Amino acid sequence: VSQSRYDSGMIIYLFRSAHPGQRLARTALALVLAGAAGNFIDRLLLRYVIDWLHFHWRVFGWEYSFPVFNWADVAINVGIALMLIDMLLQEIALRRGNSTSQPVGPVTAP
């Protein structure tokens, strides 16, 4: 539990230190924090996480069952995907020399 407290603290720190114009990064961090909070609440109240979305299908006699998950897991994964997209967009802008956004986190002079 204490490790998740530090992880959540880091996410909040990064969110607060991000430039207000970095909407994609801030949205991503909010989704990760919300998903982590949802799973944490389940663990706190129930001592386990309720995973209830289960998709399975059968095609030409072949059956596939996707691992069970919940909305908190979706929020975490979408948030991480958005962070990756934001980092790629920032890298592209830096390489083109027209970056107007600031990186997430504290800015230090070289």
Short mmCIF file of N, CA, C and O in Angstrom, two decimals:
data_model
loop_
_atom_site.label_atom_id
_atom_site.label_comp_id
_atom_site.label_asym_id
_atom_site.label_seq_id
_atom_site.Cartn_x
_atom_site.Cartn_y
_atom_site.Cartn_z
N VAL A 1 0.83 -1.19 0.00
CA VAL A 1 0.00 0.00 0.00
C VAL A 1 0.87 1.25 0.00
O VAL A 1 0.56 2.22 -0.66
N SER A 2 1.99 1.23 0.75
CA SER A 2 2.81 2.43 0.82
C SER A 2 3.45 2.77 -0.52
O SER A 2 3.61 3.93 -0.85
N GLN A 3 3.80 1.75 -1.32
CA GLN A 3 4.37 2.01 -2.64
C GLN A 3 3.35 2.70 -3.54
O GLN A 3 3.70 3.63 -4.25
N SER A 4 2.09 2.26 -3.49
CA SER A 4 1.07 2.92 -4.32
C SER A 4 0.85 4.36 -3.88
O SER A 4 0.52 5.21 -4.69
N ARG A 5 1.06 4.64 -2.60
CA ARG A 5 0.93 6.02 -2.12
C ARG A 5 2.00 6.90 -2.77
O ARG A 5 1.73 8.01 -3.20
N TYR A 6 3.23 6.37 -2.87
CA TYR A 6 4.31 7.13 -3.50
C TYR A 6 4.06 7.27 -5.01
O TYR A 6 4.35 8.32 -5.58
N ASP A 7 3.55 6.21 -5.63
CA ASP A 7 3.25 6.29 -7.07
C ASP A 7 2.18 7.34 -7.33
O ASP A 7 2.30 8.15 -8.25
N SER A 8 1.14 7.33 -6.52
CA SER A 8 0.07 8.32 -6.69
C SER A 8 0.60 9.72 -6.44
O SER A 8 0.22 10.67 -7.13
N GLY A 9 1.48 9.86 -5.46
CA GLY A 9 2.08 11.16 -5.18
C GLY A 9 2.88 11.67 -6.37
O GLY A 9 2.85 12.86 -6.69
N MET A 10 3.61 10.78 -7.02
CA MET A 10 4.39 11.16 -8.20
C MET A 10 3.47 11.59 -9.34
O MET A 10 3.75 12.57 -10.04
N ILE A 11 2.38 10.87 -9.54
CA ILE A 11 1.43 11.23 -10.60
C ILE A 11 0.85 12.61 -10.32
O ILE A 11 0.74 13.45 -11.23
N ILE A 12 0.46 12.85 -9.08
CA ILE A 12 -0.09 14.16 -8.72
C ILE A 12 0.96 15.26 -8.92
O ILE A 12 0.66 16.33 -9.44
N TYR A 13 2.20 14.98 -8.52
CA TYR A 13 3.28 15.95 -8.71
C TYR A 13 3.47 16.28 -10.19
O TYR A 13 3.58 17.45 -10.57
N LEU A 14 3.51 15.24 -11.04
CA LEU A 14 3.68 15.47 -12.48
C LEU A 14 2.50 16.24 -13.06
O LEU A 14 2.68 17.12 -13.91
N PHE A 15 1.28 15.93 -12.60
CA PHE A 15 0.10 16.63 -13.08
C PHE A 15 0.17 18.11 -12.72
O PHE A 15 -0.07 18.98 -13.55
N ARG A 16 0.53 18.40 -11.48
CA ARG A 16 0.58 19.79 -11.02
C ARG A 16 1.72 20.57 -11.66
O ARG A 16 1.63 21.78 -11.84
N SER A 17 2.82 19.89 -12.00
CA SER A 17 3.97 20.60 -12.58
C SER A 17 3.88 20.70 -14.10
O SER A 17 4.69 21.39 -14.71
N ALA A 18 2.91 20.02 -14.70
CA ALA A 18 2.74 20.11 -16.15
C ALA A 18 2.18 21.48 -16.51
O ALA A 18 1.40 22.08 -15.77
N HIS A 19 2.59 21.97 -17.65
CA HIS A 19 2.09 23.25 -18.16
C HIS A 19 0.59 23.10 -18.45
O HIS A 19 0.16 22.07 -18.98
N PRO A 20 -0.22 24.11 -18.13
CA PRO A 20 -1.66 24.00 -18.38
C PRO A 20 -2.02 23.71 -19.84
O PRO A 20 -3.06 23.13 -20.12
N GLY A 21 -1.14 24.08 -20.75
CA GLY A 21 -1.41 23.82 -22.16
C GLY A 21 -1.19 22.37 -22.57
O GLY A 21 -1.55 21.97 -23.67
N GLN A 22 -0.61 21.58 -21.70
CA GLN A 22 -0.36 20.18 -22.00
C GLN A 22 -1.58 19.34 -21.64
O GLN A 22 -1.55 18.50 -20.75
N ARG A 23 -2.64 19.56 -22.37
CA ARG A 23 -3.89 18.89 -22.04
C ARG A 23 -3.82 17.38 -22.22
O ARG A 23 -4.39 16.64 -21.42
N LEU A 24 -3.11 16.91 -23.24
CA LEU A 24 -3.03 15.47 -23.46
C LEU A 24 -2.28 14.79 -22.32
O LEU A 24 -2.73 13.76 -21.79
N ALA A 25 -1.16 15.36 -21.91
CA ALA A 25 -0.38 14.78 -20.81
C ALA A 25 -1.17 14.82 -19.50
O ALA A 25 -1.18 13.84 -18.74
N ARG A 26 -1.84 15.92 -19.25
CA ARG A 26 -2.61 16.04 -18.01
C ARG A 26 -3.80 15.08 -18.01
O ARG A 26 -4.12 14.49 -16.98
N THR A 27 -4.45 14.90 -19.15
CA THR A 27 -5.54 13.93 -19.25
C THR A 27 -5.03 12.52 -19.00
O THR A 27 -5.66 11.73 -18.30
N ALA A 28 -3.88 12.20 -19.59
CA ALA A 28 -3.30 10.87 -19.42
C ALA A 28 -2.99 10.61 -17.94
O ALA A 28 -3.31 9.54 -17.41
N LEU A 29 -2.38 11.56 -17.28
CA LEU A 29 -2.05 11.40 -15.87
C LEU A 29 -3.31 11.27 -15.01
O LEU A 29 -3.36 10.46 -14.08
N ALA A 30 -4.34 12.03 -15.34
CA ALA A 30 -5.60 11.94 -14.59
C ALA A 30 -6.24 10.56 -14.77
O ALA A 30 -6.77 9.99 -13.81
N LEU A 31 -6.18 10.01 -15.98
CA LEU A 31 -6.75 8.68 -16.21
C LEU A 31 -5.99 7.60 -15.44
O LEU A 31 -6.61 6.71 -14.84
N VAL A 32 -4.68 7.68 -15.45
CA VAL A 32 -3.88 6.69 -14.71
C VAL A 32 -4.18 6.79 -13.21
O VAL A 32 -4.38 5.78 -12.54
N LEU A 33 -4.25 8.00 -12.69
CA LEU A 33 -4.53 8.19 -11.27
C LEU A 33 -5.95 7.70 -10.92
O LEU A 33 -6.14 7.03 -9.90
N ALA A 34 -6.91 8.00 -11.77
CA ALA A 34 -8.28 7.55 -11.51
C ALA A 34 -8.38 6.03 -11.54
O ALA A 34 -9.06 5.43 -10.69
N GLY A 35 -7.73 5.40 -12.49
CA GLY A 35 -7.74 3.94 -12.54
C GLY A 35 -7.07 3.32 -11.34
O GLY A 35 -7.57 2.35 -10.76
N ALA A 36 -5.94 3.88 -10.94
CA ALA A 36 -5.24 3.36 -9.76
C ALA A 36 -6.10 3.55 -8.51
O ALA A 36 -6.17 2.66 -7.65
N ALA A 37 -6.77 4.69 -8.42
CA ALA A 37 -7.64 4.95 -7.27
C ALA A 37 -8.80 3.96 -7.24
O ALA A 37 -9.17 3.45 -6.17
N GLY A 38 -9.38 3.68 -8.39
CA GLY A 38 -10.48 2.72 -8.45
C GLY A 38 -10.07 1.33 -7.99
O GLY A 38 -10.77 0.69 -7.19
N ASN A 39 -8.93 0.86 -8.46
CA ASN A 39 -8.45 -0.45 -8.02
C ASN A 39 -8.07 -0.42 -6.54
O ASN A 39 -8.30 -1.40 -5.82
N PHE A 40 -7.50 0.68 -6.08
CA PHE A 40 -7.12 0.80 -4.67
C PHE A 40 -8.36 0.75 -3.77
O PHE A 40 -8.35 0.10 -2.72
N ILE A 41 -9.42 1.44 -4.17
CA ILE A 41 -10.65 1.43 -3.38
C ILE A 41 -11.21 0.01 -3.29
O ILE A 41 -11.65 -0.43 -2.21
N ASP A 42 -11.21 -0.72 -4.40
CA ASP A 42 -11.65 -2.11 -4.36
C ASP A 42 -10.81 -2.92 -3.38
O ASP A 42 -11.34 -3.69 -2.58
N ARG A 43 -9.50 -2.76 -3.46
CA ARG A 43 -8.61 -3.51 -2.54
C ARG A 43 -8.83 -3.10 -1.08
O ARG A 43 -8.78 -3.94 -0.18
N LEU A 44 -9.07 -1.84 -0.85
CA LEU A 44 -9.28 -1.35 0.50
C LEU A 44 -10.59 -1.87 1.08
O LEU A 44 -10.62 -2.34 2.22
N LEU A 45 -11.66 -1.80 0.31
CA LEU A 45 -12.97 -2.19 0.81
C LEU A 45 -13.22 -3.69 0.75
O LEU A 45 -13.87 -4.26 1.64
N LEU A 46 -12.75 -4.34 -0.32
CA LEU A 46 -13.09 -5.75 -0.54
C LEU A 46 -11.91 -6.70 -0.36
O LEU A 46 -12.09 -7.90 -0.34
N ARG A 47 -10.71 -6.13 -0.33
CA ARG A 47 -9.45 -6.89 -0.27
C ARG A 47 -9.11 -7.59 -1.58
O ARG A 47 -8.22 -8.42 -1.63
N TYR A 48 -9.83 -7.27 -2.64
CA TYR A 48 -9.53 -7.76 -3.98
C TYR A 48 -10.17 -6.81 -4.99
O TYR A 48 -11.03 -6.02 -4.64
N VAL A 49 -9.72 -6.91 -6.22
CA VAL A 49 -10.25 -6.04 -7.28
C VAL A 49 -11.30 -6.81 -8.07
O VAL A 49 -11.09 -7.96 -8.44
N ILE A 50 -12.43 -6.16 -8.29
CA ILE A 50 -13.50 -6.79 -9.05
C ILE A 50 -13.24 -6.58 -10.54
O ILE A 50 -13.28 -5.45 -11.03
N ASP A 51 -12.94 -7.65 -11.24
CA ASP A 51 -12.80 -7.62 -12.69
C ASP A 51 -14.06 -8.26 -13.25
O ASP A 51 -14.38 -9.40 -12.93
N TRP A 52 -14.79 -7.52 -14.09
CA TRP A 52 -16.10 -8.03 -14.50
C TRP A 52 -16.38 -7.91 -16.00
O TRP A 52 -17.41 -8.39 -16.46
N LEU A 53 -15.52 -7.29 -16.75
CA LEU A 53 -15.71 -7.23 -18.20
C LEU A 53 -15.00 -8.43 -18.83
O LEU A 53 -13.78 -8.57 -18.72
N HIS A 54 -15.75 -9.32 -19.44
CA HIS A 54 -15.18 -10.52 -20.03
C HIS A 54 -15.74 -10.69 -21.44
O HIS A 54 -16.94 -10.85 -21.62
N PHE A 55 -14.85 -10.63 -22.40
CA PHE A 55 -15.25 -10.77 -23.80
C PHE A 55 -14.71 -12.06 -24.36
O PHE A 55 -13.55 -12.41 -24.14
N HIS A 56 -15.56 -12.76 -25.06
CA HIS A 56 -15.11 -13.99 -25.73
C HIS A 56 -15.92 -14.14 -27.01
O HIS A 56 -17.04 -13.65 -27.12
N TRP A 57 -15.31 -14.78 -27.98
CA TRP A 57 -15.98 -14.98 -29.26
C TRP A 57 -15.51 -16.27 -29.90
O TRP A 57 -14.47 -16.81 -29.56
N ARG A 58 -16.30 -16.72 -30.84
CA ARG A 58 -16.00 -17.93 -31.58
C ARG A 58 -16.08 -17.61 -33.08
O ARG A 58 -17.05 -17.07 -33.56
N VAL A 59 -15.00 -17.94 -33.79
CA VAL A 59 -14.93 -17.70 -35.22
C VAL A 59 -14.43 -18.98 -35.89
O VAL A 59 -13.35 -19.46 -35.56
N PHE A 60 -15.21 -19.52 -36.79
CA PHE A 60 -14.84 -20.73 -37.53
C PHE A 60 -14.39 -21.85 -36.60
O PHE A 60 -13.40 -22.55 -36.86
N GLY A 61 -15.09 -22.03 -35.49
CA GLY A 61 -14.76 -23.09 -34.55
C GLY A 61 -13.64 -22.75 -33.59
O GLY A 61 -13.33 -23.52 -32.69
N TRP A 62 -13.01 -21.61 -33.77
CA TRP A 62 -11.92 -21.19 -32.90
C TRP A 62 -12.51 -20.25 -31.85
O TRP A 62 -13.19 -19.28 -32.19
N GLU A 63 -12.28 -20.53 -30.59
CA GLU A 63 -12.84 -19.71 -29.53
C GLU A 63 -11.72 -18.98 -28.79
O GLU A 63 -10.68 -19.56 -28.49
N TYR A 64 -11.95 -17.70 -28.54
CA TYR A 64 -10.96 -16.89 -27.82
C TYR A 64 -11.65 -16.20 -26.66
O TYR A 64 -12.75 -15.66 -26.80
N SER A 65 -11.00 -16.20 -25.51
CA SER A 65 -11.51 -15.54 -24.32
C SER A 65 -10.48 -14.50 -23.88
O SER A 65 -9.37 -14.86 -23.48
N PHE A 66 -10.84 -13.24 -24.00
CA PHE A 66 -9.94 -12.15 -23.61
C PHE A 66 -9.87 -12.10 -22.08
O PHE A 66 -10.87 -12.34 -21.41
N PRO A 67 -8.71 -11.79 -21.50
CA PRO A 67 -8.61 -11.72 -20.04
C PRO A 67 -9.63 -10.75 -19.44
O PRO A 67 -9.94 -9.71 -20.02
N VAL A 68 -10.14 -11.09 -18.28
CA VAL A 68 -11.15 -10.29 -17.60
C VAL A 68 -10.50 -9.01 -17.06
O VAL A 68 -9.38 -9.03 -16.58
N PHE A 69 -11.23 -7.89 -17.15
CA PHE A 69 -10.70 -6.60 -16.70
C PHE A 69 -11.85 -5.74 -16.21
O PHE A 69 -13.01 -6.14 -16.24
N ASN A 70 -11.52 -4.54 -15.73
CA ASN A 70 -12.55 -3.60 -15.27
C ASN A 70 -12.28 -2.22 -15.85
O ASN A 70 -11.30 -2.02 -16.56
N TRP A 71 -13.14 -1.26 -15.54
CA TRP A 71 -13.00 0.09 -16.10
C TRP A 71 -11.75 0.79 -15.59
O TRP A 71 -11.16 1.62 -16.28
N ALA A 72 -11.32 0.48 -14.38
CA ALA A 72 -10.09 1.08 -13.85
C ALA A 72 -8.90 0.64 -14.69
O ALA A 72 -8.01 1.44 -15.00
N ASP A 73 -8.87 -0.64 -15.08
CA ASP A 73 -7.80 -1.13 -15.94
C ASP A 73 -7.82 -0.42 -17.29
O ASP A 73 -6.77 -0.09 -17.85
N VAL A 74 -9.01 -0.17 -17.81
CA VAL A 74 -9.15 0.54 -19.09
C VAL A 74 -8.58 1.96 -18.95
O VAL A 74 -7.81 2.41 -19.81
N ALA A 75 -8.92 2.65 -17.86
CA ALA A 75 -8.44 4.01 -17.65
C ALA A 75 -6.92 4.05 -17.57
O ALA A 75 -6.27 4.92 -18.17
N ILE A 76 -6.32 3.09 -16.86
CA ILE A 76 -4.86 3.05 -16.73
C ILE A 76 -4.21 2.83 -18.09
O ILE A 76 -3.26 3.53 -18.47
N ASN A 77 -4.72 1.88 -18.85
CA ASN A 77 -4.12 1.58 -20.15
C ASN A 77 -4.31 2.70 -21.16
O ASN A 77 -3.40 3.01 -21.93
N VAL A 78 -5.48 3.32 -21.18
CA VAL A 78 -5.70 4.45 -22.09
C VAL A 78 -4.79 5.61 -21.68
O VAL A 78 -4.19 6.28 -22.53
N GLY A 79 -4.65 5.84 -20.37
CA GLY A 79 -3.77 6.90 -19.90
C GLY A 79 -2.32 6.68 -20.32
O GLY A 79 -1.64 7.60 -20.77
N ILE A 80 -1.85 5.44 -20.20
CA ILE A 80 -0.47 5.14 -20.61
C ILE A 80 -0.32 5.32 -22.12
O ILE A 80 0.69 5.87 -22.58
N ALA A 81 -1.31 4.89 -22.88
CA ALA A 81 -1.25 5.07 -24.34
C ALA A 81 -1.19 6.55 -24.70
O ALA A 81 -0.43 6.97 -25.57
N LEU A 82 -1.99 7.37 -24.01
CA LEU A 82 -1.98 8.81 -24.26
C LEU A 82 -0.64 9.43 -23.88
O LEU A 82 -0.15 10.34 -24.56
N MET A 83 -0.02 8.94 -22.80
CA MET A 83 1.31 9.43 -22.43
C MET A 83 2.32 9.12 -23.53
O MET A 83 3.15 9.97 -23.87
N LEU A 84 2.27 7.91 -24.07
CA LEU A 84 3.19 7.55 -25.15
C LEU A 84 2.97 8.42 -26.38
O LEU A 84 3.93 8.89 -26.99
N ILE A 85 1.72 8.66 -26.72
CA ILE A 85 1.41 9.53 -27.86
C ILE A 85 1.93 10.94 -27.61
O ILE A 85 2.53 11.55 -28.49
N ASP A 86 1.72 11.45 -26.39
CA ASP A 86 2.21 12.79 -26.05
C ASP A 86 3.72 12.87 -26.16
O ASP A 86 4.26 13.83 -26.69
N MET A 87 4.41 11.84 -25.66
CA MET A 87 5.88 11.85 -25.74
C MET A 87 6.35 11.80 -27.19
O MET A 87 7.30 12.49 -27.57
N LEU A 88 5.68 11.00 -28.02
CA LEU A 88 6.05 10.94 -29.43
C LEU A 88 5.81 12.27 -30.13
O LEU A 88 6.65 12.73 -30.92
N LEU A 89 4.68 12.90 -29.84
CA LEU A 89 4.39 14.20 -30.45
C LEU A 89 5.40 15.26 -30.01
O LEU A 89 5.82 16.09 -30.81
N GLN A 90 5.80 15.23 -28.73
CA GLN A 90 6.81 16.17 -28.25
C GLN A 90 8.15 15.92 -28.94
O GLN A 90 8.84 16.87 -29.31
N GLU A 91 8.52 14.66 -29.11
CA GLU A 91 9.79 14.34 -29.77
C GLU A 91 9.78 14.79 -31.22
O GLU A 91 10.76 15.35 -31.71
N ILE A 92 8.67 14.59 -31.91
CA ILE A 92 8.55 15.03 -33.30
C ILE A 92 8.68 16.55 -33.37
O ILE A 92 9.39 17.09 -34.22
N ALA A 93 8.00 17.25 -32.45
CA ALA A 93 8.08 18.72 -32.45
C ALA A 93 9.50 19.20 -32.15
O ALA A 93 9.97 20.16 -32.77
N LEU A 94 10.18 18.54 -31.23
CA LEU A 94 11.56 18.92 -30.92
C LEU A 94 12.48 18.71 -32.11
O LEU A 94 13.34 19.54 -32.40
N ARG A 95 12.31 17.60 -32.80
CA ARG A 95 13.16 17.32 -33.96
C ARG A 95 12.90 18.29 -35.10
O ARG A 95 13.80 18.58 -35.87
N ARG A 96 11.69 18.78 -35.19
CA ARG A 96 11.37 19.76 -36.23
C ARG A 96 11.76 21.17 -35.80
O ARG A 96 11.71 22.10 -36.60
N GLY A 97 12.06 21.33 -34.54
CA GLY A 97 12.49 22.63 -34.05
C GLY A 97 11.37 23.61 -33.78
O GLY A 97 11.61 24.80 -33.63
N ASN A 98 10.15 23.14 -33.70
CA ASN A 98 9.04 24.06 -33.47
C ASN A 98 8.23 23.67 -32.24
O ASN A 98 7.03 23.73 -32.23
N SER A 99 8.92 23.25 -31.19
CA SER A 99 8.23 22.86 -29.97
C SER A 99 7.76 24.09 -29.22
O SER A 99 8.53 25.00 -28.94
N THR A 100 6.48 24.11 -28.91
CA THR A 100 5.93 25.19 -28.10
C THR A 100 5.47 24.68 -26.75
O THR A 100 5.13 25.46 -25.88
N SER A 101 5.49 23.35 -26.57
CA SER A 101 5.04 22.80 -25.28
C SER A 101 6.25 22.52 -24.39
O SER A 101 7.36 22.38 -24.86
N GLN A 102 5.98 22.46 -23.11
CA GLN A 102 7.01 22.15 -22.14
C GLN A 102 6.90 20.70 -21.75
O GLN A 102 5.80 20.16 -21.68
N PRO A 103 8.00 20.02 -21.47
CA PRO A 103 7.92 18.63 -21.03
C PRO A 103 7.26 18.53 -19.66
O PRO A 103 7.32 19.48 -18.88
N VAL A 104 6.65 17.37 -19.37
CA VAL A 104 6.05 17.15 -18.07
C VAL A 104 7.15 17.00 -17.05
O VAL A 104 8.15 16.34 -17.28
N GLY A 105 6.97 17.61 -15.89
CA GLY A 105 7.96 17.50 -14.82
C GLY A 105 8.73 18.79 -14.65
O GLY A 105 8.56 19.74 -15.41
N PRO A 106 9.59 18.82 -13.66
CA PRO A 106 10.33 20.05 -13.40
C PRO A 106 11.34 20.32 -14.51
O PRO A 106 11.94 19.40 -15.06
N VAL A 107 11.50 21.55 -14.84
CA VAL A 107 12.44 21.95 -15.88
C VAL A 107 13.73 22.39 -15.20
O VAL A 107 13.71 23.25 -14.31
N THR A 108 14.84 21.77 -15.59
CA THR A 108 16.14 22.15 -15.02
C THR A 108 17.02 22.69 -16.11
O THR A 108 16.97 22.25 -17.26
N ALA A 109 17.85 23.64 -15.76
CA ALA A 109 18.78 24.22 -16.72
C ALA A 109 19.94 23.26 -16.94
O ALA A 109 20.38 22.58 -16.02
N PRO A 110 20.47 23.17 -18.17
CA PRO A 110 21.59 22.26 -18.44
C PRO A 110 22.87 22.70 -17.80
O PRO A 110 23.13 23.78 -17.46
#
